[in-house]
Coordinates of N, CA, C and O in Angstrom, one line a residue:
S43 N 49.7 56.3 140.5 CA 50.7 57.6 139.9 C 49.8 57.1 138.2 O 49.5 56.1 137.3
I44 N 49.9 58.7 137.7 CA 49.4 58.9 136.0 C 50.4 59.0 135.1 O 50.3 59.9 133.9
A45 N 51.7 59.1 135.3 CA 52.7 59.3 134.9 C 52.9 58.8 133.1 O 53.3 58.8 132.3
N46 N 52.6 57.2 133.3 CA 52.7 56.4 131.9 C 51.2 57.2 131.4 O 51.4 57.3 130.1
E47 N 50.1 57.9 132.2 CA 48.8 57.9 131.2 C 49.2 59.4 130.3 O 48.8 59.6 129.4
I48 N 49.9 60.7 131.2 CA 50.7 61.6 131.2 C 51.0 61.5 129.9 O 51.5 62.0 128.6
A49 N 52.2 60.9 129.9 CA 53.3 60.5 128.9 C 52.9 59.9 127.5 O 52.5 60.3 126.5
A50 N 51.8 59.4 127.4 CA 51.0 58.8 126.6 C 50.1 59.8 125.9 O 50.2 59.7 124.5
C51 N 49.2 60.4 126.3 CA 48.5 61.4 126.1 C 48.8 62.5 125.2 O 48.6 63.3 124.6
S52 N 50.4 63.1 126.3 CA 51.0 64.1 125.4 C 51.5 63.6 123.7 O 51.8 64.6 122.9
N53 N 52.0 62.3 124.0 CA 52.5 62.0 122.6 C 50.8 61.8 121.8 O 51.5 62.2 120.4
I54 N 49.5 61.5 122.3 CA 48.8 61.3 121.1 C 48.4 63.0 120.7 O 48.4 63.3 119.5
I55 N 48.4 64.1 121.6 CA 48.1 65.4 121.3 C 49.5 66.0 120.5 O 49.3 67.0 119.7
S56 N 50.9 65.2 120.7 CA 51.8 66.1 119.6 C 51.8 65.2 118.4 O 51.7 65.5 117.6
E57 N 51.4 63.9 118.1 CA 50.6 63.3 117.0 C 50.2 64.3 116.3 O 49.9 64.5 114.9
Y58 N 48.8 64.6 117.0 CA 47.8 65.2 116.0 C 48.2 66.6 115.8 O 47.5 67.2 114.9
D59 N 49.0 67.2 116.7 CA 49.9 68.5 116.4 C 50.1 68.8 115.0 O 50.2 69.9 114.6
S60 N 51.1 68.1 115.3 CA 52.2 67.6 114.4 C 51.1 67.1 112.5 O 51.9 67.6 111.7
S61 N 50.2 66.1 112.6 CA 50.0 65.4 111.7 C 49.0 65.7 111.6 O 48.5 65.7 109.9
T62 N 48.1 66.8 111.9 CA 47.4 67.0 111.7 C 46.6 69.0 111.8 O 48.1 69.4 112.0
N63 N 45.5 69.7 111.4 CA 45.6 70.9 111.5 C 44.8 70.8 112.7 O 43.9 71.9 112.8
L64 N 44.0 70.2 113.2 CA 43.4 69.6 114.5 C 43.4 71.2 114.9 O 42.5 72.1 115.6
R65 N 44.4 71.7 115.8 CA 44.3 72.6 116.5 C 43.3 74.1 116.0 O 43.3 75.0 116.8
S66 N 44.1 74.2 114.5 CA 43.4 75.3 113.6 C 42.3 75.5 113.4 O 41.5 76.1 113.3
G67 N 41.7 73.9 113.3 CA 40.4 73.3 113.1 C 40.2 73.7 111.2 O 38.8 72.9 110.4
M68 N 41.0 73.8 110.8 CA 41.4 73.2 109.1 C 41.4 71.9 108.8 O 42.4 71.7 108.0
V69 N 40.4 71.4 109.1 CA 41.1 69.8 108.9 C 39.5 69.9 108.0 O 38.5 70.1 107.7
E70 N 39.8 68.4 106.9 CA 39.1 68.4 106.4 C 37.5 67.9 106.8 O 36.2 68.3 106.1
D71 N 38.0 67.0 107.7 CA 36.8 66.0 108.7 C 36.6 66.2 109.8 O 37.7 65.0 110.1
I72 N 36.4 67.9 110.1 CA 36.9 67.5 111.5 C 35.9 66.7 112.7 O 36.5 66.2 113.5
D73 N 35.0 66.4 112.6 CA 34.2 65.6 113.2 C 35.1 64.3 113.5 O 35.1 63.7 114.3
T74 N 34.8 63.9 112.1 CA 36.0 62.0 112.2 C 37.2 62.2 112.9 O 37.9 61.3 113.5
T75 N 38.2 63.6 112.7 CA 39.3 63.7 113.2 C 39.2 63.7 114.1 O 40.2 63.8 115.3
L76 N 38.1 64.6 115.5 CA 38.1 65.3 116.6 C 37.6 63.9 117.0 O 37.9 63.7 118.0
D77 N 36.6 63.0 116.7 CA 36.3 62.1 116.9 C 37.7 60.7 117.6 O 37.9 60.0 118.4
S78 N 38.6 60.6 116.2 CA 39.9 59.8 116.7 C 40.8 60.0 117.6 O 40.9 59.7 118.4
F79 N 40.7 62.1 118.2 CA 41.7 62.3 118.7 C 40.9 61.9 120.3 O 42.1 61.6 121.2
I80 N 39.8 62.3 120.6 CA 38.9 62.0 121.6 C 39.7 60.3 121.6 O 39.8 60.2 123.1
S81 N 38.9 59.8 121.3 CA 39.0 58.2 121.1 C 40.2 57.6 122.0 O 40.7 56.9 122.5
K82 N 41.5 58.1 121.2 CA 42.5 57.9 121.3 C 43.1 58.5 122.8 O 44.2 58.0 123.7
L83 N 42.3 59.3 123.5 CA 43.2 60.3 124.5 C 42.5 59.3 125.6 O 42.9 59.0 126.7
K84 N 41.0 59.2 125.3 CA 40.8 58.3 126.3 C 41.7 57.1 126.2 O 41.2 56.1 127.2
A85 N 41.7 55.7 125.4 CA 42.2 54.7 125.6 C 43.6 54.7 126.5 O 44.3 53.3 126.4
N86 N 44.4 56.4 126.0 CA 45.7 56.0 126.5 C 45.2 56.8 128.1 O 46.7 57.1 128.6
G87 N 43.8 57.0 128.5 CA 44.0 57.0 130.1 C 44.2 58.5 130.6 O 44.0 59.0 131.8
S88 N 43.4 59.3 129.6 CA 43.0 60.2 129.8 C 41.9 60.7 131.4 O 42.0 62.1 131.9
E89 N 41.2 60.0 131.0 CA 40.0 60.3 131.7 C 40.7 59.5 133.7 O 40.0 60.2 134.7
K90 N 41.4 58.9 133.4 CA 42.4 58.7 134.9 C 43.1 59.5 134.8 O 43.2 59.6 136.7
I91 N 43.6 60.6 134.5 CA 44.7 61.6 134.6 C 43.4 62.7 135.2 O 43.8 63.2 136.2
V92 N 42.3 62.5 134.6 CA 41.3 63.8 135.4 C 40.6 63.3 136.3 O 40.7 64.0 137.5
D93 N 40.4 61.5 136.8 CA 39.8 61.5 137.9 C 41.1 61.8 138.8 O 40.5 62.1 140.2
E94 N 41.8 61.8 139.0 CA 43.5 61.8 139.8 C 43.4 63.2 140.0 O 44.0 63.4 141.2
I95 N 43.5 64.0 139.2 CA 43.7 65.8 139.2 C 42.6 65.6 140.2 O 42.7 66.9 141.3
Q96 N 41.2 65.6 140.2 CA 40.4 65.5 140.7 C 40.2 65.4 142.4 O 39.6 66.3 142.7
R97 N 40.1 63.8 142.0 CA 41.1 63.2 143.6 C 41.7 64.3 144.3 O 42.1 64.8 145.4
Q98 N 42.5 64.5 143.9 CA 43.6 65.4 144.7 C 43.5 66.7 144.8 O 43.6 67.6 145.6
L99 N 42.7 67.5 143.9 CA 42.3 68.9 144.3 C 41.2 68.8 145.3 O 41.0 69.4 146.4
T100 N 40.2 67.5 145.3 CA 39.3 67.4 146.8 C 39.9 67.2 148.2 O 40.1 67.6 149.3
E101 N 41.2 66.3 148.1 CA 42.2 66.0 148.8 C 42.8 67.3 149.9 O 42.2 67.8 150.6
W102 N 42.9 68.2 148.6 CA 43.9 69.9 148.7 C 42.7 70.7 149.5 O 43.0 71.3 150.5
R103 N 41.3 70.7 149.2 CA 40.2 71.7 149.5 C 39.6 71.3 150.6 O 39.8 72.0 151.9
K104 N 39.9 70.3 151.2 CA 39.7 69.4 152.7 C 41.0 70.0 153.4 O 40.3 70.2 154.4
S105 N 41.8 69.8 153.2 CA 43.1 70.1 153.9 C 43.0 71.4 154.1 O 44.1 72.4 155.5
V106 N 42.7 72.3 153.2 CA 42.8 74.0 153.8 C 41.0 74.1 154.3 O 40.9 75.6 154.2
G107 N 40.2 73.5 154.2 CA 38.7 73.6 155.1 C 38.0 75.0 153.9 O 36.9 75.6 154.6
K108 N 38.4 74.3 152.8 CA 37.6 74.6 151.3 C 36.1 73.9 151.3 O 36.5 72.7 151.6
P109 N 35.3 74.4 151.0 CA 34.6 73.8 150.3 C 34.7 72.4 149.4 O 35.0 73.0 148.5
V110 N 33.8 71.3 149.8 CA 34.3 70.3 148.7 C 33.0 69.6 148.0 O 31.4 69.8 148.3
R111 N 33.3 69.2 146.5 CA 31.9 69.4 145.4 C 31.9 68.5 145.9 O 32.4 67.6 145.4

C-alpha cells in the first residue's frame, strides 16, 4: 500500500503551495526551491507511488489484453 506515501507527498505539496509561490514560478530562487521540493517528495516516497501506479496499470493492461510496454 502507498497510502502513507500519498499522505506524506500531499503534505509536501500543500507546504510548498501555501508557503511559496512555486505554483506560479514567482520565487526568487526557482532552482533551489524546486530542487528542495523534488528532494522532499522523493524522500517521502514519490517514486514508490509512481512505481506502484505503473505496476497496477501494467497489470490492468495485461488483464484486458492491451500491449504492455
